[in-house]
Short mmCIF file of C-alpha atoms and ligand atoms in Angstrom, two decimals:
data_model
loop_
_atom_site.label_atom_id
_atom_site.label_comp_id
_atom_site.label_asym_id
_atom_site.label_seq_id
_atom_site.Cartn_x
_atom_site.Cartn_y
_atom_site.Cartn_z
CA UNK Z 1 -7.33 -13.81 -1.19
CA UNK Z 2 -6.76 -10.95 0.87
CA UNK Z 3 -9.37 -8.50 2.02
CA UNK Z 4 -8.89 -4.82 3.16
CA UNK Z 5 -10.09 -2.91 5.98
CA UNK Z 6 -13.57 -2.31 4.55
CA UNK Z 7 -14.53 -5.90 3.58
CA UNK Z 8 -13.89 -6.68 7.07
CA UNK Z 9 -15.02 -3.57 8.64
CA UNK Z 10 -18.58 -4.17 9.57
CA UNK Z 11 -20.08 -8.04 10.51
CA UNK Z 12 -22.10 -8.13 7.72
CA UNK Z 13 -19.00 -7.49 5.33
CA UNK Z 14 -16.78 -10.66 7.11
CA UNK Z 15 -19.86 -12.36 6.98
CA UNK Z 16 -20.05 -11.92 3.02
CA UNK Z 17 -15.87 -12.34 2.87
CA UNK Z 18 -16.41 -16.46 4.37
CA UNK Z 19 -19.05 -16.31 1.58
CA UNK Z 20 -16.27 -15.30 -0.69
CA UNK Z 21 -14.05 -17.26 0.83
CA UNK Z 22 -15.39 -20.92 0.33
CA UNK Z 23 -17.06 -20.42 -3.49
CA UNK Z 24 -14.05 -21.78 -5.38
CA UNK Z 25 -12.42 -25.04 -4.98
CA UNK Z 26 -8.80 -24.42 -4.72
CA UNK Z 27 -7.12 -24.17 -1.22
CA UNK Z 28 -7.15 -20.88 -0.03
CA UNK Z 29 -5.22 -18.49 1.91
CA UNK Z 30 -6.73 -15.39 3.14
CA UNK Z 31 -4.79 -12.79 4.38
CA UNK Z 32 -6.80 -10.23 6.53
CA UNK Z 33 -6.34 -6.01 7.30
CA UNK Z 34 -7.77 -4.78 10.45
CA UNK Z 35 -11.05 -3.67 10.72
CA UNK Z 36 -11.50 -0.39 9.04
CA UNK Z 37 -10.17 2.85 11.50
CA UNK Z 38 -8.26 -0.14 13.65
CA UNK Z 39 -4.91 1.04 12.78
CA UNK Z 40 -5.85 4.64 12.60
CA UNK Z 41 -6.52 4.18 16.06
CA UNK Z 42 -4.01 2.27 17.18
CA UNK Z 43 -1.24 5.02 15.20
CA UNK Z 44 -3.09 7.63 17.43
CA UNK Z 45 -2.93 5.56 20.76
CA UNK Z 46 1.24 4.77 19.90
CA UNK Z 47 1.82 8.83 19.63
CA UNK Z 48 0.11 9.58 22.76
CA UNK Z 49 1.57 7.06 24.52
CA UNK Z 50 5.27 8.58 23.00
CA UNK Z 51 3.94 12.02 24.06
CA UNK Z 52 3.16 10.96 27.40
CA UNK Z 53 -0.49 11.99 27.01
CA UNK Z 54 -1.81 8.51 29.48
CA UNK Z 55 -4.94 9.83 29.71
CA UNK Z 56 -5.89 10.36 25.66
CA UNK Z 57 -4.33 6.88 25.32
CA UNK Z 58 -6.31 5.37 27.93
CA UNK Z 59 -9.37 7.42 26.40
CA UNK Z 60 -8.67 6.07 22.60
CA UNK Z 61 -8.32 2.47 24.23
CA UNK Z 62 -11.44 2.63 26.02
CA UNK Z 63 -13.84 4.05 22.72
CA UNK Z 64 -11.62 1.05 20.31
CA UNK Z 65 -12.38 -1.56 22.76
CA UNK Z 66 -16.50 -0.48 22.64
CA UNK Z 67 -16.31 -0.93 19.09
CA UNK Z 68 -15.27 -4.38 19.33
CA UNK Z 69 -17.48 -5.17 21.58
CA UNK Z 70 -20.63 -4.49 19.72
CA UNK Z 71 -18.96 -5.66 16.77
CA UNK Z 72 -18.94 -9.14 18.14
CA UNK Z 73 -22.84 -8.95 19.00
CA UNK Z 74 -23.37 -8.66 15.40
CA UNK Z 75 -21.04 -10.99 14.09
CA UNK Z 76 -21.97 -13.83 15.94
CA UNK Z 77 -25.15 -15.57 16.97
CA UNK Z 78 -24.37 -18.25 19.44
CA UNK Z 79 -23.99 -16.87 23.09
CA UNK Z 80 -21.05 -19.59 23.40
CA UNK Z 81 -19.07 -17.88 20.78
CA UNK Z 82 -19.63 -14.56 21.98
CA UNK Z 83 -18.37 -15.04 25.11
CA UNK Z 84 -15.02 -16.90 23.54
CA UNK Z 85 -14.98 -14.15 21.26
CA UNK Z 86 -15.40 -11.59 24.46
CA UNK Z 87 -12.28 -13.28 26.01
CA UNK Z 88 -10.35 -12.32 22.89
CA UNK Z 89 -10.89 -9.19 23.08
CA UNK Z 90 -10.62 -8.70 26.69
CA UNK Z 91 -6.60 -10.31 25.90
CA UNK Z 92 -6.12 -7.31 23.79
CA UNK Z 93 -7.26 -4.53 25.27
CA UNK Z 94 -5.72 -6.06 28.40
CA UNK Z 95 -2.49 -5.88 26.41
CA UNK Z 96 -2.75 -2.70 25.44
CA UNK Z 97 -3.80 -1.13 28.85
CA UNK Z 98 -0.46 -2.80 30.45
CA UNK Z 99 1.45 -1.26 27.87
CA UNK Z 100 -0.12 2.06 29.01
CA UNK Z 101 1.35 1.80 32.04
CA UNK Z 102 5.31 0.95 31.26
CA UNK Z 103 7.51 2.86 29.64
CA UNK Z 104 6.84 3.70 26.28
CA UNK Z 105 9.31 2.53 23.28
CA UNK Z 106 9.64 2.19 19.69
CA UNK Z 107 9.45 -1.71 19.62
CA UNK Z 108 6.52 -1.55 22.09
CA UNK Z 109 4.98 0.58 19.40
CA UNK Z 110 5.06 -1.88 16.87
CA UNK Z 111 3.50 -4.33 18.87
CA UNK Z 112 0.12 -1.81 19.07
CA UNK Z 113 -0.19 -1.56 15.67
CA UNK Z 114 -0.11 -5.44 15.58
CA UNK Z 115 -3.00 -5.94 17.43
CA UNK Z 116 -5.53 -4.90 14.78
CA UNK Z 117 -4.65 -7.65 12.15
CA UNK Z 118 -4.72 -10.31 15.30
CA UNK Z 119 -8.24 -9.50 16.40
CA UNK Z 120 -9.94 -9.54 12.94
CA UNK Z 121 -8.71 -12.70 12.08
CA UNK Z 122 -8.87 -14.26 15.23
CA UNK Z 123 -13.21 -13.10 15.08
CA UNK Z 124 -12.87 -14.01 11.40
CA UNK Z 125 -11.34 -17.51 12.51
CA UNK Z 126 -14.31 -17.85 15.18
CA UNK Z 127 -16.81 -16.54 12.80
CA UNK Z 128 -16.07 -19.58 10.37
CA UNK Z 129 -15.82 -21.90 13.33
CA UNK Z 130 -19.84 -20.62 13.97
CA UNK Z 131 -20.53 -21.80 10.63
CA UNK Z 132 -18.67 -24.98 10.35
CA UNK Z 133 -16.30 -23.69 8.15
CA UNK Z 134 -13.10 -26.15 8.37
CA UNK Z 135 -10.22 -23.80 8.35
CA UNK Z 136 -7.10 -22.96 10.29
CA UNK Z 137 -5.59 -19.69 11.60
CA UNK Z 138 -2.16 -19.62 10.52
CA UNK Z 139 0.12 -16.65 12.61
CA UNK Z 140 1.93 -14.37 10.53
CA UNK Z 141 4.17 -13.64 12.94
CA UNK Z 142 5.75 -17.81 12.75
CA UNK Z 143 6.41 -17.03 9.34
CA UNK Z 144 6.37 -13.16 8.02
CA UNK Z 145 9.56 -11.83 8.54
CA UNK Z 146 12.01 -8.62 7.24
CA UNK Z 147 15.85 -8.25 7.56
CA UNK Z 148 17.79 -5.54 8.99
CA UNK Z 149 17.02 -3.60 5.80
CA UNK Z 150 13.49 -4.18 6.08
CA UNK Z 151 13.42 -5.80 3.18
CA UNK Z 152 11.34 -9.74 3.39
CA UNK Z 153 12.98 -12.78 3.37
CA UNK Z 154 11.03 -14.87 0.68
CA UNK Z 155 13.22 -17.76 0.76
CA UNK Z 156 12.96 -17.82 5.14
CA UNK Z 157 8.97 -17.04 4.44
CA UNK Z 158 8.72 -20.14 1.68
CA UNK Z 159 9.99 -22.56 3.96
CA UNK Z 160 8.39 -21.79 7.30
CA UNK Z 161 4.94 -21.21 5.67
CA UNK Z 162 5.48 -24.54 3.99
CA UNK Z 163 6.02 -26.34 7.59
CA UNK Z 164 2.97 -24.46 8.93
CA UNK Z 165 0.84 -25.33 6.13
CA UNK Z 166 1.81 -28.96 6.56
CA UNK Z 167 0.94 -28.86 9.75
CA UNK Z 168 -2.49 -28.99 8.96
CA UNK Z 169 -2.77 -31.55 5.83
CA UNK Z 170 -6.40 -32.24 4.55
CA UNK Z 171 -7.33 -28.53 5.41
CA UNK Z 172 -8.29 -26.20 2.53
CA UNK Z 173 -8.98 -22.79 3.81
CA UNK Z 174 -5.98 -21.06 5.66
CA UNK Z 175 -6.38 -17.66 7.44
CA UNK Z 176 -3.63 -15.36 8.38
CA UNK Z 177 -2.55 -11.61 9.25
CA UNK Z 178 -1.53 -8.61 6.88
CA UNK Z 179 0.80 -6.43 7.54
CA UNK Z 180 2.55 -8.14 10.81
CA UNK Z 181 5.69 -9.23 10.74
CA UNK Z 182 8.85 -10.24 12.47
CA UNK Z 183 12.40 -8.26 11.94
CA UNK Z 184 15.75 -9.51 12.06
CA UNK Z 185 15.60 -8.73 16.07
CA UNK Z 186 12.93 -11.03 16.12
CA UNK Z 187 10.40 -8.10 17.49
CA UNK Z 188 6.76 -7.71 16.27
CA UNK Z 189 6.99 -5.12 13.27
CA UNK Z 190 5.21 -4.55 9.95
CA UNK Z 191 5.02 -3.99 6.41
CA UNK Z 192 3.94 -0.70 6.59
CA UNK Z 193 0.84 1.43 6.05
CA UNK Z 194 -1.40 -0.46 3.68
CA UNK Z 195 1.26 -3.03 4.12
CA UNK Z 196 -1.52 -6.03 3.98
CA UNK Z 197 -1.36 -5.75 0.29
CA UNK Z 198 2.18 -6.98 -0.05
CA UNK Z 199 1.45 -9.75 2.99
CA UNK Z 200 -0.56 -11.34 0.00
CA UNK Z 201 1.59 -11.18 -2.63
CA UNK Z 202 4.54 -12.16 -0.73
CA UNK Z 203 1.94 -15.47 0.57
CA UNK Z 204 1.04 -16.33 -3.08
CA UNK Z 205 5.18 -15.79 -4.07
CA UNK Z 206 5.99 -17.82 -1.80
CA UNK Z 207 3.56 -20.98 -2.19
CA UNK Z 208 3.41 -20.64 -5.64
CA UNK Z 209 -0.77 -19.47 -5.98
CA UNK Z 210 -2.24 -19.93 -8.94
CA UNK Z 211 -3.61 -16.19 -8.36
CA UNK Z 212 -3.45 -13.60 -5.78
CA UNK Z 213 -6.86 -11.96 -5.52
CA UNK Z 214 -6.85 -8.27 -3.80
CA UNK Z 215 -10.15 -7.66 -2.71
CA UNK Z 216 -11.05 -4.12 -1.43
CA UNK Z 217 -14.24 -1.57 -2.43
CA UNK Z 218 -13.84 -0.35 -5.72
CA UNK Z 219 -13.91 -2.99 -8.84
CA UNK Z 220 -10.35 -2.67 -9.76
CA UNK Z 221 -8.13 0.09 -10.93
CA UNK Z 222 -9.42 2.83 -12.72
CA UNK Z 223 -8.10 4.95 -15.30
CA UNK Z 224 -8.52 7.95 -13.28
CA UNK Z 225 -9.12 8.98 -10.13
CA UNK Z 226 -12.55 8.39 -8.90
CA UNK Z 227 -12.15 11.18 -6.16
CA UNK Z 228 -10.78 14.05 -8.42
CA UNK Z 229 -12.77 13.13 -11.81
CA UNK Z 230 -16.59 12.40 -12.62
CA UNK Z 231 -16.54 9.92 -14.50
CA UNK Z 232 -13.86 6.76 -14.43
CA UNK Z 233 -13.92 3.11 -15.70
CA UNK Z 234 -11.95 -0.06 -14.21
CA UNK Z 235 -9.24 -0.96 -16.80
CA UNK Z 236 -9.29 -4.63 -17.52
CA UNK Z 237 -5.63 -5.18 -17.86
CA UNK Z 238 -2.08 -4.48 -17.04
CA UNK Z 239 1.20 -5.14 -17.10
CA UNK Z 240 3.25 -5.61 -13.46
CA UNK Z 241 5.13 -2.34 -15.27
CA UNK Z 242 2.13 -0.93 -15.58
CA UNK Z 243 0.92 -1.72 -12.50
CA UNK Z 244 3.86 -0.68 -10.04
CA UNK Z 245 4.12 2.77 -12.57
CA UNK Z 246 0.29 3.60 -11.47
CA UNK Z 247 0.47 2.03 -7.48
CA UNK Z 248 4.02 4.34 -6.90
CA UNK Z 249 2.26 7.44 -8.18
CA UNK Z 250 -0.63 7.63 -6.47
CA UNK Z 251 -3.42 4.98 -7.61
CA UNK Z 252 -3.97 4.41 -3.90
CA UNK Z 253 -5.96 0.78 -4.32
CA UNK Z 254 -2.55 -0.93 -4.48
CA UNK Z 255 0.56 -1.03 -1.97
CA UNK Z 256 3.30 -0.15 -4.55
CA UNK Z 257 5.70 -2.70 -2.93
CA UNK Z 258 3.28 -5.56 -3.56
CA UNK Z 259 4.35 -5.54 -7.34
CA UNK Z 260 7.25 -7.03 -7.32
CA UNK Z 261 6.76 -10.62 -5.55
CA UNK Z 262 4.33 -11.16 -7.98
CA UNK Z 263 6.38 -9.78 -10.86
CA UNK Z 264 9.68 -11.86 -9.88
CA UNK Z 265 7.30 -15.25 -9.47
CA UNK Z 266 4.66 -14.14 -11.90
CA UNK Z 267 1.91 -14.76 -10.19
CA UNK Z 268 -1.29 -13.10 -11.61
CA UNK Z 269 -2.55 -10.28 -9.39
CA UNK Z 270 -6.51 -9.89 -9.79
CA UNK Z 271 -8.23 -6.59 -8.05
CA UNK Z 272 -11.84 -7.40 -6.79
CA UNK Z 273 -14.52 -5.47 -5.23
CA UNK Z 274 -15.68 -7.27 -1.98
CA UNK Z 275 -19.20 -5.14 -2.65
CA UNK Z 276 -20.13 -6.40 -6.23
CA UNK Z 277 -18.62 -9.69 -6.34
CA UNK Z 278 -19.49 -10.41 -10.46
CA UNK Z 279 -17.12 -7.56 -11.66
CA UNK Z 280 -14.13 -8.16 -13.75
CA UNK Z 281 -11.67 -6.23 -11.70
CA UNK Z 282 -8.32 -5.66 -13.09
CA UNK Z 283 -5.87 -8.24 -14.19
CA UNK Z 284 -2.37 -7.66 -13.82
CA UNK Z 285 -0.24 -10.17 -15.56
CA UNK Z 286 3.29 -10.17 -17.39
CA UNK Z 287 1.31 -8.97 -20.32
CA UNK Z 288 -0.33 -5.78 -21.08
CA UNK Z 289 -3.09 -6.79 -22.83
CA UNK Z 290 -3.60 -3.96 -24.89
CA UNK Z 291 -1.58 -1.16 -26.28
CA UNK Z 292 -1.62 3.05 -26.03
CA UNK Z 293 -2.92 4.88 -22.65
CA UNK Z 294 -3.83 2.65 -19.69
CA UNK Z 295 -4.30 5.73 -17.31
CA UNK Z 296 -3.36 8.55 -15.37
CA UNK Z 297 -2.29 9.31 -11.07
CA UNK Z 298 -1.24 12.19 -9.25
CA UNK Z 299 0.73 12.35 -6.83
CA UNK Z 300 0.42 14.96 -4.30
CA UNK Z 301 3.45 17.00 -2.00
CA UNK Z 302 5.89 16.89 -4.45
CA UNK Z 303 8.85 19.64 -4.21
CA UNK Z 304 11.20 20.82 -7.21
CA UNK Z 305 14.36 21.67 -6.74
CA UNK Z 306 16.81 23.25 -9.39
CA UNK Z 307 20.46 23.45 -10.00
CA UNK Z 308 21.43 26.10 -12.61
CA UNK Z 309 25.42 26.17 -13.02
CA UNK Z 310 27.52 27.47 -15.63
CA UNK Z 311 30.15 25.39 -15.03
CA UNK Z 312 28.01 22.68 -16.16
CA UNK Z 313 28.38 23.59 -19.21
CA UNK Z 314 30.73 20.67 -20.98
CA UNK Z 315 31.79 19.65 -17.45
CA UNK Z 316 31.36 15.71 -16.10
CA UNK Z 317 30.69 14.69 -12.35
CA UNK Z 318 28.12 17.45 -11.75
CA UNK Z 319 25.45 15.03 -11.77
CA UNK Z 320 26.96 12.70 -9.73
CA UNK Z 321 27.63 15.49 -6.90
CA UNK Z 322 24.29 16.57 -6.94
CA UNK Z 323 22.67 13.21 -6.78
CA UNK Z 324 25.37 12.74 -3.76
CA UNK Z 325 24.07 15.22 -1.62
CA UNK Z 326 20.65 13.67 -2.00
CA UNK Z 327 21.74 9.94 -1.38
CA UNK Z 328 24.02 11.50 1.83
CA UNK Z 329 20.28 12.74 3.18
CA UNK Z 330 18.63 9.40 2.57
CA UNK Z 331 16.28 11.35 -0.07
CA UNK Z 332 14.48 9.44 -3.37
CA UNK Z 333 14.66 11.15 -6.28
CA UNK Z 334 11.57 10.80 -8.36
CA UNK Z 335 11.80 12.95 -11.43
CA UNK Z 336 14.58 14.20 -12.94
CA UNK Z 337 15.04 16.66 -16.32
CA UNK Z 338 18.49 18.00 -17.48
CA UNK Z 339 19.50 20.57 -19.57
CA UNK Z 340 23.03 21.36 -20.58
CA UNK Z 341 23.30 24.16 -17.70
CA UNK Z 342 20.49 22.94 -14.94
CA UNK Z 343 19.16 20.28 -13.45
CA UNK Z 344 15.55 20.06 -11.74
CA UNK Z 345 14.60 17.16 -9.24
CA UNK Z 346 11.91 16.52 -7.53
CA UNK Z 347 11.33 14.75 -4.13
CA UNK Z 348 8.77 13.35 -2.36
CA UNK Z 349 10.21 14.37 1.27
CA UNK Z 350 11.39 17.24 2.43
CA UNK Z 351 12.38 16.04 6.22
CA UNK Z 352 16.00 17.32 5.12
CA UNK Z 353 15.59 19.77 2.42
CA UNK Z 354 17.06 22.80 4.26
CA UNK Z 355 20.13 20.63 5.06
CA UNK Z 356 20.44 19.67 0.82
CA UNK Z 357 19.77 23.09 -0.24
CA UNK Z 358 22.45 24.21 1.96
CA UNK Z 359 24.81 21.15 0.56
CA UNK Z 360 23.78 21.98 -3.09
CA UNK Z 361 24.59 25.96 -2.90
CA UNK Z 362 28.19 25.81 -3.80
CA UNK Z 363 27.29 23.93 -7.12
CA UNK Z 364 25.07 26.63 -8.49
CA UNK Z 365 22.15 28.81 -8.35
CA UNK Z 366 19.40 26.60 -6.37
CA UNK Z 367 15.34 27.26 -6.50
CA UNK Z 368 13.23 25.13 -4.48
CA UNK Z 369 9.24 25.02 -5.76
CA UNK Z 370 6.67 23.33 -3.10
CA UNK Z 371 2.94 22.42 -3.77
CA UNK Z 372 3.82 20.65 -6.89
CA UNK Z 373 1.66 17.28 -8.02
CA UNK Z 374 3.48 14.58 -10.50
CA UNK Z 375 0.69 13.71 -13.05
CA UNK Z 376 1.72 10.02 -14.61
CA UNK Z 377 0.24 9.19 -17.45
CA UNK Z 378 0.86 5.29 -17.79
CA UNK Z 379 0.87 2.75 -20.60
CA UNK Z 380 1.59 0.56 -23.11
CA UNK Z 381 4.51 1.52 -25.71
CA UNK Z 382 3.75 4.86 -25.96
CA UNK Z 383 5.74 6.40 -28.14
CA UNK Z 384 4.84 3.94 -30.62
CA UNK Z 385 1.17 4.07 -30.18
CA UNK Z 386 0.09 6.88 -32.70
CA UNK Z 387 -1.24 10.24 -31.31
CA UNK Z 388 -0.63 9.69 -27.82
CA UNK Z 389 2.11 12.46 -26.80
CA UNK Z 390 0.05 14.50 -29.30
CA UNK Z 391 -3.15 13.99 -27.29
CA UNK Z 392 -1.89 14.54 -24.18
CA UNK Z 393 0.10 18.18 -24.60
CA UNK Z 394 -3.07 18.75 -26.83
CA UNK Z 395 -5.28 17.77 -23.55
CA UNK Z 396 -3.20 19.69 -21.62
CA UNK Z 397 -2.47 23.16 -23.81
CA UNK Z 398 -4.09 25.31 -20.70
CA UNK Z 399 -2.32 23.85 -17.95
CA UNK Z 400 1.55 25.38 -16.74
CA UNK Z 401 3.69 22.29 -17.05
CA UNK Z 402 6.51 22.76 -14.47
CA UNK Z 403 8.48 19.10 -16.13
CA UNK Z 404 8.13 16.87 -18.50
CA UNK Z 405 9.80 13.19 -17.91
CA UNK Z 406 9.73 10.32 -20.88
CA UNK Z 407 11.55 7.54 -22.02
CA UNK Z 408 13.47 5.87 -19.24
CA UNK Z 409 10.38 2.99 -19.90
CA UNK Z 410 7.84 2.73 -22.77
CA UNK Z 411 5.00 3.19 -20.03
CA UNK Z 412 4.91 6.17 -18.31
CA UNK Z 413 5.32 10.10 -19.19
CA UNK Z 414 5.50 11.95 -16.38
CA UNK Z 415 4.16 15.66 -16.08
CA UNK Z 416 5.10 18.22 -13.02
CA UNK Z 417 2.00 20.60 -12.14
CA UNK Z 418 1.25 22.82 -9.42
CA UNK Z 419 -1.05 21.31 -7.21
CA UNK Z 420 -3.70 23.75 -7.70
CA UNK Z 421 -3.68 22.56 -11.42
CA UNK Z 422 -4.02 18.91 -10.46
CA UNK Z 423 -8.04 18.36 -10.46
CA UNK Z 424 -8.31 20.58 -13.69
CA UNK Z 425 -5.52 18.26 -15.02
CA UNK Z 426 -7.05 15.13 -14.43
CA UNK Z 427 -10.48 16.53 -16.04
CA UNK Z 428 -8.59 17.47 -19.25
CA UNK Z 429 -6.82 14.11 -19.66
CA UNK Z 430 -10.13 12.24 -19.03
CA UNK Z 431 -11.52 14.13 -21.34
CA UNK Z 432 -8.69 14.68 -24.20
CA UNK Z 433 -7.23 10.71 -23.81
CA UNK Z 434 -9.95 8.84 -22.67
CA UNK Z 435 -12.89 10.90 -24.43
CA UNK Z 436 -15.10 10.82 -21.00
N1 LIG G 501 -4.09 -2.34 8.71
C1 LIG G 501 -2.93 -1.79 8.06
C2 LIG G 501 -3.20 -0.37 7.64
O1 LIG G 501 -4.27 0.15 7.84
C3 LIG G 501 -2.48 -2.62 6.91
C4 LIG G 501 -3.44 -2.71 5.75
O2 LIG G 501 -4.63 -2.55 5.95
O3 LIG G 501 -3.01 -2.98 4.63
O4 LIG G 501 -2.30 0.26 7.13
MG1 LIG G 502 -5.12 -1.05 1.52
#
């Protein structure tokens, strides 16, 4: 079970998570984010450090460390407690007020944005300890690790949870850290942003759960998005395909990494809302559950660029050149059309764009479009399913469609828009495929 920065973000919400918690009957792990704004805070206190700026570090420490103070007055009732939760603290912010004053580096950085997922489950751990909850804390860092490509190490993560988990036999309720994690130098690192997400999946991978419960604020994944659109509804099921299709492009409630530990040991993923407990959530199994239109995402800051050559025309190993210069600049492709004279990309990073334009010029004619949004619409077999292309460039007759991209998989037709277009895009589609 792992819960996000919200469900942990105020006392009363941990105190409803060890509800949560210790309902069911299975053993448990739960895999806790920071507190809400944590790592926001701790990202800002890393880049003022790396800019020097002592005294806004010292400033951001100081107004973080507060918060956790009065947090703990409200989270737990015993004076006893408080004080061992005080002490906790106090090691932190200790911690990060030494840092302050060495000399700032990368690997020092990483071990700031650590220290958010170590307090809230360390005042989580003590919380449960208040109410005579039998548990045991269980340190990421012993068994969460990455390679030199970043990538985890399930097989290294099976085996030294296993020993740790053994380690306390008879015990049913295990807590442990999102997001933290050790790298092949053996230094504190992480997952990434949001990273806590794929912490739990890689957990329930690698013990084999039954289910691997993602608990956040909003009862599961909706068809649409809930900030653009008026009116959206949690879809009951989906495919991992599915799934992954809808967390890459923009369905923000799921790390888009955390698909595929499940996937590979197919291990249902259930999304729950910490807030109203009795809703279904979403499912997402091997199956689909249901054919046609699951729903749509956008995804923002997305920048065309186009290759027009006439020596395309009948030639071979233009493709391959062009998709060169982007693999030279470390650069994911994420759409791609063709036609027999042009090609049109689009990435999601433009760090080196002036360096591939540059690289691409002697190939052809190049055009580079910013401020462009990738609407996905996502779903079961849909080219099968009657009506549904038909709906959707019915839906979308008013809107200036910059690409189109289908059939590389039976769930997803991508559609390139100009961001301005995107909220009036995701009204139409609500309206023309899913009739609200
Ligand atoms: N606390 C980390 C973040 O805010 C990881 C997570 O919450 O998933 O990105
Ligand atoms: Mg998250």
């Amino acid at each position: 079970m792992k819960f996000g920065g919200t469900s942990v973000g105020k006392p009363e919400r941990m105190h409803e998570v060890s509800r949560l918690v210790t309902k069911g009957d299975e053993p448990t792990i739960v895999v806790l984010s920071a507190l809400s704004g944590t790592t926001n805070s701790l990202v800002s206190i890393g880049d003022s450090m790396s800019k020097g700026d002592k005294k806004q570090a010292s400033q951001l420490i100081a107004k973080l460390e507060e918060h956790y103070k009065q947090f703990i007055q409200q989270l737990l009732s015993d004076k006893e407690m408080q004080a061992k939760a005080n002490a906790i603290i106090n090691e932190h912010f200790e911690f990060l007020n030494i840092i302050l004053k060495i000399s700032f580096n990368e690997a020092l950085n990483k071990d700031i944005l650590a220290q958010g997922e170590l307090m809230s489950t360390k005042l989580f751990s003590l919380y449960l300890e208040e109410q005579k909850i039998d548990h045991a804390l269980i340190p990421a860092l012993e068994f969460m690790s990455i390679d030199s490509n970043e990538e985890p190490q399930i097989g290294t993560i099976k085996v030294k949870l296993k020993q740790l988990l053994e380690q306390h036999k008879g015990k049913k309720l295990f807590v442990t850290q999102g997001y933290i994690c050790r790298n092949a130098r053996g230094e504190v690192d992480n997952l990434k942003r949001g990273g806590s997400d794929y912490s739990a999946s890689l957990i329930a991978a690698a013990i084999n759960a039954s289910v691997c419960e993602i608990w956040t604020d909003i009862d599961g994944m909706h068809n649409n998005d809930p900030r653009v659109v008026e009116k959206t509804v949690a879809i009951e099921q989906l495919s991992f395909d599915e799934a992954a299709e809808l967390a890459y492009f923009g369905a923000k409630i799921l790390h888009p990494a955390s698909i595929w530990p499940a996937q590979m040991y197919k291990i249902p993923v259930r999304l729950l809302n910490t807030m109203q407990p009795q809703a279904k959530g979403t499912l997402i199994t091997e199956e689909a559950g249901s054919q046609g239109i699951k729903a749509v995402a956008a995804k923002d800051g997305i920048i065309v660029v186009k290759v027009k050559s006439s020596r395309m025309l009948l030639a071979y190993g233009f493709l391959r050149k062009i998709f060169e210069v982007f693999e030279k600049y470390r650069t994911p492709i994420d759409m791609i059309t063709t036609s027999e004279v042009a090609v049109s990309l689009t990435i999601d990073n433009g760090a080196n764009l002036d360096e591939i334009v540059r690289e691409l010029d002697p190939f052809g004619e190049v055009e580079v479009v910013k401020n462009q949004t990738i609407i996905a619409i996502v779903g079961n077999q849909m080219a099968t399913s009657k009506h549904v292309l038909a709906d959707m460039f019915k839906a979308l007759s008013e809107v200036p469609i910059g690409m189109v991209s289908f059939g590389a998989t039976p769930h997803n037709v991508s559609v390139l828009v100009p961001s301005d277009q995107k909220t009036k895009t995701l009204q139409l589609l609500n309206a023309g495929l899913f009739g609200l």
